Amino acid sequence: MKLFKTIDAMQKWSLQEKRDGKRISFVPTMGALHEGHLSLIREAKKHGDVVVLSIYVNPAQFGPNEDLQNYPKTLDADLDHAKKLFVDATFLPTDDMIYPDGYQTYINVENMTKNLCGASRPEHFRGVTTVVAKLFNIVMPDSAIFGEKDFQQLVTIKRMVKDLNMPVEIIGHPIVREPDGVAMSSRNKYLSDEERVAARSLNQSLEFANEMIDAGETDIKKILLKVKERIKSESISKVDYINLVNANTLEDLKEFRRPALLAIAAVIGKTRLIDNHLFE
Amino acid sequence: MKLFKTIDAMQKWSLQEKRDGKRISFVPTMGALHEGHLSLIREAKKHGDVVVLSIYVNPAQFGPNEDLQNYPKTLDADLDHAKKLFVDATFLPTDDMIYPDGYQTYINVENMTKNLCGASRPEHFRGVTTVVAKLFNIVMPDSAIFGEKDFQQLVTIKRMVKDLNMPVEIIGHPIVREPDGVAMSSRNKYLSDEERVAARSLNQSLEFANEMIDAGETDIKKILLKVKERIKSESISKVDYINLVNANTLEDLKEFRRPALLAIAAVIGKTRLIDNHLFE
């Protein structure tokens, strides 16, 4: 596996691969790879001749009181995973390269980033779209794979790519869950045993809502209230939001209509977790 | 000359040219081509195997009380010019294609767009950088040529390209002037005979400042005052700004230091004109 530690080296390699007629499939990550990421890499192999992984904890997508400093780092294990899955190249940039002195350009997807996570993390998606656009210009992928756990991120990136006419296909990949139903996340490492049990309530409440909707319930207020109650029964959990939104625009639904997304963010102890269920 | 009226057709042609190993050189314009634009096209021919011209009056870079509706349109003459200069392809998109329903992604170069024209046209550069990024993703040029008359635009686009790691070389081209010294601009068509005479004061005041600086004057307040007086002697002219700035960052200079830019915007009658002089 090639390891690139400069923008120039990464860009040159990608350019040569493209000149050789290879299709590049790309998985951008913040490292601390878990089975969810590995499933993205496996998916990437279906869409390209070569697979590029990037590992970069992007400061621009963290708020001032968020976990940038403590974000888990497991680089050696990450590279082992990448090699075992036959990733062709891993890109490991540093902050100095990505945001050099005088840096001042940001991309905003202005509407769909205001709801859900955008409400409590106002600069988050500006950081995500900016770094993803940069990585796309450096890696020059034909396709890029993003997990559906960060559904708002996935839809926002799809919107950016469409709006800015970027020549990249964005592919979403379903949430991968632990045996107890908790959605895989690098942040699960922060959880104590007790908090880990409480974290199950996110997925459980989503399943509960799914059953209500399957049984014909269409009253959105009723659904959201029941979901909220289910999570609140865990005393160490604080709900950030529970919304039922149009899965394309992320606008709150007034009437249940597919494709819909039921999205949750909750703070378990000190750890903010998100989960969602897509009603296609 | 190829004429492309859809994004898809333009993008496919560019992709094929690149696959064939051709270097694409690009001149984005809003049409109403004058000798300044033609000099950009001639410059483009030096930097690429094929030259692409785009003609698109971009609504996102006009403010609510600006001249979007009246902006001069001379498409037939523009295409004649392009053919005579052996432009390989001209791209003619429409608003529906560039900003379709649901469009919401914008690029901001956040600092250097606040001074000079950005002070009185707060959304202008957001519109410029966004459409230029879109055009770059559609045309996929190796190099793009911009005139130095819109110096803030040139520096802002250079910054965006550097910040977002876009694989495009940005080339600036010197101002082309009419025999009476007025900088070529599509907006000169708006001027009455009397206003046209008054418009000369922009270049004349820049030359006056140049002479002061050549003669050793370094007091910026003094230079700016003299320039202002020179323009104000034309009763139909209203100065928007006269600034002496660092030519790289566009920040106001406190002491004269090269590379510096003396930039002027003034309203002659109802027409806003800009001009500048670069002290390299």
XYZ file of C-alpha atoms in Angstrom:
560
model
C 0.000 0.000 0.000
C 1.240 3.475 -0.944
C 1.374 6.017 1.881
C 1.225 9.693 0.904
C 2.077 12.389 3.413
C 2.018 15.416 1.082
C -0.728 16.901 -1.085
C 1.592 17.046 -4.061
C 2.545 13.359 -3.885
C -1.088 12.272 -3.491
C -2.281 14.490 -6.366
C 0.493 13.296 -8.687
C -0.251 9.628 -8.004
C -3.968 10.132 -8.625
C -3.312 12.059 -11.837
C -1.115 9.242 -13.123
C -3.711 6.591 -12.213
C -6.346 8.587 -14.093
C -4.052 8.995 -17.095
C -3.650 5.218 -17.040
C -7.436 4.951 -17.323
C -7.989 3.753 -13.739
C -11.183 4.641 -11.868
C -10.421 5.906 -8.351
C -12.796 5.107 -5.486
C -12.302 7.110 -2.299
C -13.119 6.671 1.396
C -12.397 9.820 3.424
C -12.216 9.156 7.186
C -11.030 10.684 10.445
C -9.312 7.396 11.342
C -10.131 5.330 14.461
C -11.437 2.856 11.912
C -14.163 0.420 12.940
C -16.213 -2.146 11.056
C -18.408 0.665 9.654
C -15.384 2.209 7.913
C -14.194 -1.207 6.756
C -17.558 -1.805 5.092
C -17.087 1.514 3.244
C -13.685 0.339 2.001
C -15.190 -2.978 0.827
C -17.942 -1.027 -0.948
C -15.322 1.257 -2.538
C -13.620 -1.742 -4.137
C -16.831 -2.394 -6.128
C -16.787 1.096 -7.634
C -13.183 1.625 -8.688
C -10.030 0.042 -10.036
C -8.031 1.539 -7.173
C -9.135 2.501 -3.648
C -7.794 5.535 -1.783
C -8.335 6.003 1.955
C -7.700 9.291 3.735
C -7.182 9.651 7.474
C -7.448 13.233 8.703
C -9.071 14.623 11.849
C -10.412 17.859 10.357
C -10.346 20.707 12.904
C -12.712 22.862 10.811
C -15.628 20.522 11.550
C -15.233 20.625 15.345
C -16.831 23.370 17.442
C -14.877 25.185 20.167
C -16.227 22.968 22.968
C -16.171 19.687 21.083
C -13.840 16.678 21.235
C -11.141 17.643 18.692
C -8.313 17.188 21.210
C -9.587 13.844 22.487
C -10.733 12.356 19.198
C -9.460 8.755 19.196
C -6.273 8.078 17.201
C -5.346 4.496 16.251
C -3.113 5.073 13.226
C -1.129 1.795 13.340
C -4.273 -0.303 13.610
C -5.921 1.814 10.884
C -3.045 1.160 8.476
C -3.157 -2.571 9.293
C -6.840 -2.617 8.421
C -6.178 -0.722 5.190
C -3.435 -3.139 4.127
C -5.557 -6.207 4.896
C -8.365 -4.817 2.751
C -5.899 -4.089 -0.090
C -6.364 -0.328 -0.063
C -4.074 0.997 -2.821
C -3.110 4.315 -1.254
C -3.640 6.037 2.089
C -3.409 9.815 2.350
C -2.260 11.255 5.683
C -2.171 15.045 5.517
C -1.419 17.404 8.404
C -3.213 20.569 9.524
C -0.360 22.729 8.161
C -0.969 21.338 4.684
C -4.738 21.448 4.715
C -5.120 24.869 6.374
C -1.843 26.758 5.726
C -1.264 30.359 6.866
C -3.677 32.730 5.146
C -6.267 29.991 4.524
C -9.716 31.583 4.114
C -11.930 29.667 1.662
C -15.022 27.795 2.864
C -17.913 26.061 1.133
C -21.401 26.380 2.575
C -24.392 24.249 1.658
C -26.660 26.892 3.034
C -30.100 25.390 3.719
C -29.990 21.683 4.573
C -27.198 22.233 7.089
C -29.365 24.361 9.377
C -31.609 21.583 10.727
C -30.665 18.458 12.769
C -26.955 18.452 13.740
C -26.501 21.876 12.110
C -28.724 23.479 14.746
C -26.361 22.631 17.623
C -23.182 22.485 15.507
C -23.438 25.656 13.373
C -19.943 25.479 11.775
C -19.743 21.691 11.487
C -20.947 21.147 7.923
C -19.018 24.167 6.609
C -15.919 22.310 7.839
C -17.061 19.000 6.357
C -17.936 20.303 2.886
C -14.753 22.370 2.713
C -12.406 19.507 3.588
C -14.265 17.031 1.382
C -14.024 19.410 -1.601
C -10.296 19.817 -0.911
C -9.804 16.041 -0.643
C -11.746 15.539 -3.890
C -9.457 18.005 -5.680
C -6.387 16.239 -4.273
C -7.467 12.581 -4.695
C -9.566 13.190 -7.860
C -11.883 10.251 -7.248
C -14.522 9.004 -9.680
C -16.593 7.831 -6.704
C -16.571 8.404 -2.947
C -18.275 6.366 -0.237
C -19.907 7.828 2.875
C -21.776 6.075 5.679
C -25.488 6.652 6.198
C -25.007 7.049 9.962
C -23.935 10.626 9.215
C -26.957 10.967 6.967
C -27.007 14.762 6.992
C -23.331 14.743 5.989
C -24.086 12.320 3.129
C -27.022 14.372 1.785
C -25.093 17.643 2.209
C -22.107 16.285 0.282
C -24.413 14.952 -2.453
C -25.934 18.445 -2.671
C -22.517 20.139 -2.835
C -21.328 17.769 -5.550
C -24.482 18.344 -7.605
C -24.504 22.125 -7.058
C -20.815 22.626 -7.853
C -20.833 20.119 -10.770
C -18.050 18.070 -9.217
C -17.295 15.035 -11.402
C -17.620 12.543 -8.508
C -20.304 9.932 -7.782
C -21.337 9.936 -4.122
C -22.358 6.538 -2.772
C -24.092 6.053 0.577
C -23.570 2.869 2.572
C -25.961 1.526 5.260
C -25.257 1.860 8.983
C -23.241 -0.988 10.503
C -24.342 -1.905 14.033
C -22.772 -3.660 17.008
C -24.458 -6.939 18.094
C -26.442 -4.941 20.691
C -27.793 -2.627 17.981
C -25.648 0.433 18.777
C -24.533 2.127 15.543
C -20.770 1.819 15.057
C -18.961 5.074 15.829
C -15.418 6.031 16.737
C -16.982 7.910 19.641
C -18.379 4.696 21.188
C -14.895 4.356 22.704
C -15.714 7.232 25.042
C -18.618 5.310 26.667
C -18.465 3.687 30.123
C -20.179 0.284 30.514
C -23.248 1.950 31.973
C -23.346 4.572 29.226
C -22.948 1.852 26.621
C -26.128 0.195 27.894
C -27.917 3.555 27.799
C -26.675 4.121 24.224
C -28.817 1.189 23.088
C -31.891 3.353 23.595
C -31.139 5.295 20.407
C -31.496 2.310 18.104
C -34.266 0.819 20.246
C -36.326 3.984 19.997
C -35.809 4.053 16.216
C -37.023 0.454 15.990
C -39.970 1.368 18.167
C -40.868 4.213 15.786
C -40.429 1.898 12.814
C -42.969 -0.512 14.343
C -45.421 2.341 14.972
C -45.123 3.479 11.347
C -45.414 -0.105 10.054
C -48.587 -0.407 12.147
C -50.014 2.587 10.269
C -49.284 5.481 12.641
C -48.950 8.729 10.642
C -49.240 11.317 13.414
C -45.731 12.741 13.494
C -46.115 14.498 16.846
C -47.232 11.204 18.416
C -44.309 9.275 16.903
C -41.714 11.836 18.015
C -43.210 12.006 21.533
C -43.048 8.219 21.959
C -39.447 8.118 20.697
C -38.484 10.901 23.089
C -40.087 9.094 26.023
C -38.232 5.895 25.140
C -34.853 7.709 25.235
C -35.670 9.833 28.271
C -36.304 6.665 30.284
C -32.489 6.416 30.281
C -31.633 8.895 33.006
C -28.070 9.530 31.781
C -29.218 10.491 28.290
C -30.053 13.988 27.083
C -31.812 14.329 23.762
C -30.327 16.948 21.406
C -32.944 16.444 18.688
C -35.394 13.904 17.342
C -36.733 14.897 13.923
C -38.667 13.248 11.159
C -37.534 14.940 7.957
C -37.765 14.694 4.195
C -34.784 12.432 3.402
C -33.782 14.549 0.386
C -34.133 18.104 1.683
C -33.843 17.377 5.455
C -36.794 19.722 6.084
C -39.107 18.754 8.946
C -42.102 16.755 7.756
C -45.608 17.889 8.631
C -47.146 14.697 7.272
C -45.398 11.354 7.025
C -44.233 10.834 3.450
C -41.435 8.655 2.106
C -38.518 9.000 1.640
C -38.360 10.089 5.258
C -35.557 10.074 7.796
C -36.020 9.714 11.531
C -32.862 11.225 12.987
C -31.708 11.343 16.607
C -28.851 12.992 18.448
C -28.398 12.415 22.178
C -25.697 13.021 24.717
C -24.963 9.898 26.773
C -22.885 11.006 29.738
C -20.528 13.405 27.942
C -20.612 11.651 24.573
C -22.783 12.947 21.747
C -24.100 10.106 19.573
C -26.280 10.148 16.472
C -28.401 7.492 14.817
C -31.151 7.361 12.223
C -33.620 5.216 10.361
C -34.433 5.728 6.691
C -37.988 5.092 5.472
C -37.367 4.627 1.749
C -15.804 26.030 -33.255
C -17.859 23.738 -31.032
C -20.815 25.339 -29.274
C -22.040 23.650 -26.079
C -25.387 24.599 -24.574
C -25.574 21.939 -21.830
C -23.309 21.164 -18.885
C -23.223 17.504 -19.814
C -22.082 18.115 -23.401
C -19.375 20.561 -22.269
C -18.102 18.232 -19.507
C -17.989 15.211 -21.857
C -16.038 17.102 -24.506
C -13.516 18.371 -21.948
C -13.114 14.896 -20.462
C -12.373 13.451 -23.894
C -9.867 16.208 -24.678
C -8.098 15.484 -21.386
C -8.111 11.735 -22.080
C -6.489 12.572 -25.424
C -3.724 14.323 -23.485
C -4.754 17.856 -24.467
C -4.194 20.787 -22.111
C -7.315 22.951 -21.817
C -6.974 26.720 -21.394
C -10.111 28.566 -20.315
C -11.435 32.129 -20.540
C -14.655 32.616 -18.550
C -16.553 35.781 -19.512
C -19.943 37.454 -19.231
C -19.903 38.175 -22.983
C -20.061 41.679 -24.506
C -16.515 40.906 -25.573
C -14.083 43.753 -26.122
C -10.390 43.928 -26.908
C -9.589 43.144 -23.234
C -11.360 39.785 -23.530
C -9.749 39.105 -26.895
C -6.315 39.611 -25.349
C -7.266 36.993 -22.714
C -8.185 34.548 -25.489
C -4.867 35.202 -27.250
C -3.068 34.644 -23.941
C -5.026 31.412 -23.400
C -3.721 30.027 -26.684
C -0.182 30.179 -25.253
C -1.129 28.024 -22.260
C -3.169 25.187 -23.743
C -3.644 22.900 -26.714
C -7.318 23.847 -26.861
C -9.071 27.045 -25.749
C -12.540 27.106 -24.184
C -14.525 30.333 -23.840
C -17.621 30.613 -21.660
C -20.237 33.337 -21.968
C -22.579 33.546 -18.997
C -23.998 36.593 -17.214
C -23.918 35.225 -13.672
C -26.849 36.544 -11.591
C -25.202 35.471 -8.308
C -22.543 38.169 -8.653
C -24.991 41.051 -9.130
C -26.525 42.871 -6.172
C -30.255 43.650 -6.029
C -29.844 47.231 -7.351
C -27.138 46.490 -9.898
C -27.225 46.207 -13.692
C -28.038 42.492 -14.190
C -31.066 43.231 -16.388
C -29.272 45.817 -18.531
C -25.903 44.075 -18.806
C -24.905 44.364 -22.487
C -25.517 41.288 -24.656
C -23.761 40.951 -28.022
C -23.817 37.177 -28.565
C -23.514 37.103 -32.364
C -20.554 39.480 -32.345
C -19.004 37.527 -29.438
C -19.190 34.252 -31.375
C -17.704 35.922 -34.458
C -14.774 37.105 -32.342
C -14.337 33.630 -30.868
C -14.314 31.982 -34.320
C -11.820 34.493 -35.695
C -9.472 33.785 -32.784
C -9.835 29.996 -33.319
C -11.457 29.304 -29.971
C -12.067 25.531 -29.931
C -15.269 25.478 -27.866
C -17.672 28.045 -26.456
C -19.906 27.169 -23.499
C -23.254 28.966 -23.264
C -25.139 27.782 -20.184
C -28.468 29.172 -18.927
C -29.515 30.188 -15.417
C -31.716 27.059 -15.128
C -28.663 24.859 -15.611
C -26.264 26.788 -13.403
C -28.687 27.461 -10.529
C -31.417 24.781 -10.749
C -34.273 24.485 -8.230
C -32.926 23.686 -4.769
C -29.511 25.204 -5.506
C -27.834 26.213 -2.214
C -24.034 25.800 -2.324
C -21.733 28.841 -2.239
C -17.984 29.335 -1.885
C -16.688 32.211 0.222
C -13.141 33.529 0.229
C -13.787 35.131 3.552
C -11.162 37.836 4.186
C -9.841 39.427 1.012
C -13.372 39.937 -0.341
C -14.324 42.382 2.425
C -12.199 45.337 1.262
C -12.384 47.348 -2.003
C -15.346 46.261 -4.175
C -16.453 43.797 -1.482
C -17.300 46.685 0.856
C -20.031 48.067 -1.416
C -20.842 44.742 -3.153
C -21.067 42.303 -0.205
C -22.354 39.267 -2.177
C -20.411 39.901 -5.377
C -17.342 37.717 -4.809
C -19.394 34.876 -3.321
C -21.167 34.795 -6.687
C -17.906 35.017 -8.629
C -16.052 32.275 -6.760
C -19.076 29.978 -6.843
C -19.651 30.240 -10.583
C -15.936 30.023 -11.374
C -15.629 26.828 -9.302
C -18.637 25.397 -11.129
C -17.194 26.346 -14.521
C -13.849 24.793 -13.556
C -15.590 21.517 -12.651
C -17.483 21.570 -15.959
C -14.689 22.718 -18.311
C -11.844 21.032 -16.359
C -9.190 23.472 -17.521
C -5.463 23.158 -16.846
C -5.194 26.948 -16.906
C -7.618 29.865 -16.793
C -6.993 33.487 -17.763
C -8.434 36.503 -15.920
C -7.902 40.207 -16.561
C -6.065 42.379 -14.052
C -8.695 45.116 -14.336
C -10.780 43.029 -11.923
C -7.718 42.629 -9.742
C -9.629 41.708 -6.584
C -11.440 39.012 -8.577
C -8.118 37.669 -9.884
C -6.494 37.522 -6.440
C -9.644 36.049 -4.867
C -9.822 33.287 -7.486
C -6.118 32.556 -7.032
C -6.760 32.243 -3.283
C -9.754 29.934 -3.799
C -7.799 27.706 -6.176
C -4.890 27.478 -3.752
C -7.094 26.964 -0.681
C -9.310 24.312 -2.274
C -6.398 22.573 -4.066
C -8.037 22.963 -7.465
C -5.745 21.570 -10.195
C -5.903 24.755 -12.306
C -3.243 27.384 -12.989
C -4.630 30.926 -12.745
C -3.006 33.437 -15.098
C -3.515 37.187 -14.806
C -3.353 39.396 -17.887
C -2.633 43.165 -17.909
C -5.357 45.776 -18.354
C -6.075 46.736 -21.954
C -6.883 50.438 -22.408
C -8.683 52.528 -25.026
C -6.523 55.121 -26.854
C -7.731 57.759 -24.337
C -6.488 55.616 -21.430
C -9.888 54.381 -20.189
C -9.663 50.709 -19.132
C -11.674 48.475 -21.460
C -14.938 47.374 -19.875
C -18.259 46.069 -21.171
C -19.824 48.769 -18.989
C -18.151 51.588 -20.995
C -21.113 51.132 -23.379
C -23.348 52.742 -20.762
C -21.394 56.042 -20.842
C -22.614 59.225 -22.590
C -19.999 61.285 -24.445
C -19.677 63.621 -21.468
C -19.373 60.706 -19.016
C -16.781 59.077 -21.233
C -14.599 62.167 -20.951
C -15.080 62.133 -17.155
C -14.154 58.410 -17.078
C -10.629 59.336 -18.179
C -10.026 60.769 -14.732
C -9.685 57.254 -13.251
C -6.646 56.336 -15.308
C -5.291 59.878 -15.168
C -5.429 59.898 -11.384
C -3.665 56.511 -11.289
C -0.919 57.867 -13.541
C -0.677 60.930 -11.326
C -0.215 58.684 -8.274
C 2.360 56.625 -10.171
C 4.354 59.791 -10.857
C 4.154 60.825 -7.187
C 5.442 57.420 -6.088
C 8.166 57.419 -8.770
C 9.208 60.824 -7.428
C 9.667 59.259 -3.977
C 6.396 60.083 -2.218
C 5.653 57.445 0.433
C 2.963 59.199 2.481
C -0.093 57.109 1.674
C -2.624 59.612 3.015
C -1.126 62.299 0.812
C -1.178 60.063 -2.275
C -4.793 59.014 -1.720
C -5.887 62.603 -1.088
C -4.313 63.827 -4.304
C -5.892 61.001 -6.302
C -9.287 61.768 -4.781
C -8.971 65.443 -5.622
C -8.067 64.594 -9.219
C -11.235 62.479 -9.620
C -13.489 64.857 -7.687
C -12.593 67.640 -10.106
C -14.943 65.779 -12.475
C -18.297 66.943 -11.156
C -20.269 63.954 -12.507
C -18.016 61.417 -10.767
C -18.583 59.951 -7.322
C -15.727 58.026 -5.742
C -16.701 54.660 -4.219
C -13.209 53.892 -2.934
C -9.558 54.697 -3.511
C -7.273 52.303 -1.636
C -3.623 51.445 -1.647
C -3.405 47.789 -0.614
C -1.018 44.883 -0.346
C -1.370 43.305 -3.804
C -1.377 39.771 -2.362
C -3.710 40.091 0.634
C -5.645 43.237 -0.447
C -5.258 44.647 3.060
C -4.877 48.432 3.310
C -1.246 49.506 3.466
C -0.042 51.729 6.279
C 3.353 52.216 4.639
C 4.070 51.993 0.942
C 5.571 48.590 0.182
C 5.627 46.608 -3.066
C 3.801 44.646 -4.386
C 1.095 47.257 -3.901
C -2.141 47.910 -5.720
C -3.763 51.307 -6.073
C -7.404 50.512 -6.748
C -10.253 52.865 -7.610
C -13.979 52.506 -8.040
C -16.086 55.480 -9.092
C -19.582 56.059 -10.346
C -19.641 58.181 -13.512
C -23.228 59.266 -14.033
C -24.973 55.972 -13.236
C -22.139 53.698 -14.322
C -19.773 52.149 -11.781
C -16.262 51.750 -13.186
C -13.111 50.316 -11.645
C -9.457 50.700 -12.494
C -6.131 50.019 -10.816
C -2.382 50.289 -11.011
C -0.042 47.572 -9.808
C 3.275 48.541 -8.215
C 5.215 45.306 -8.660
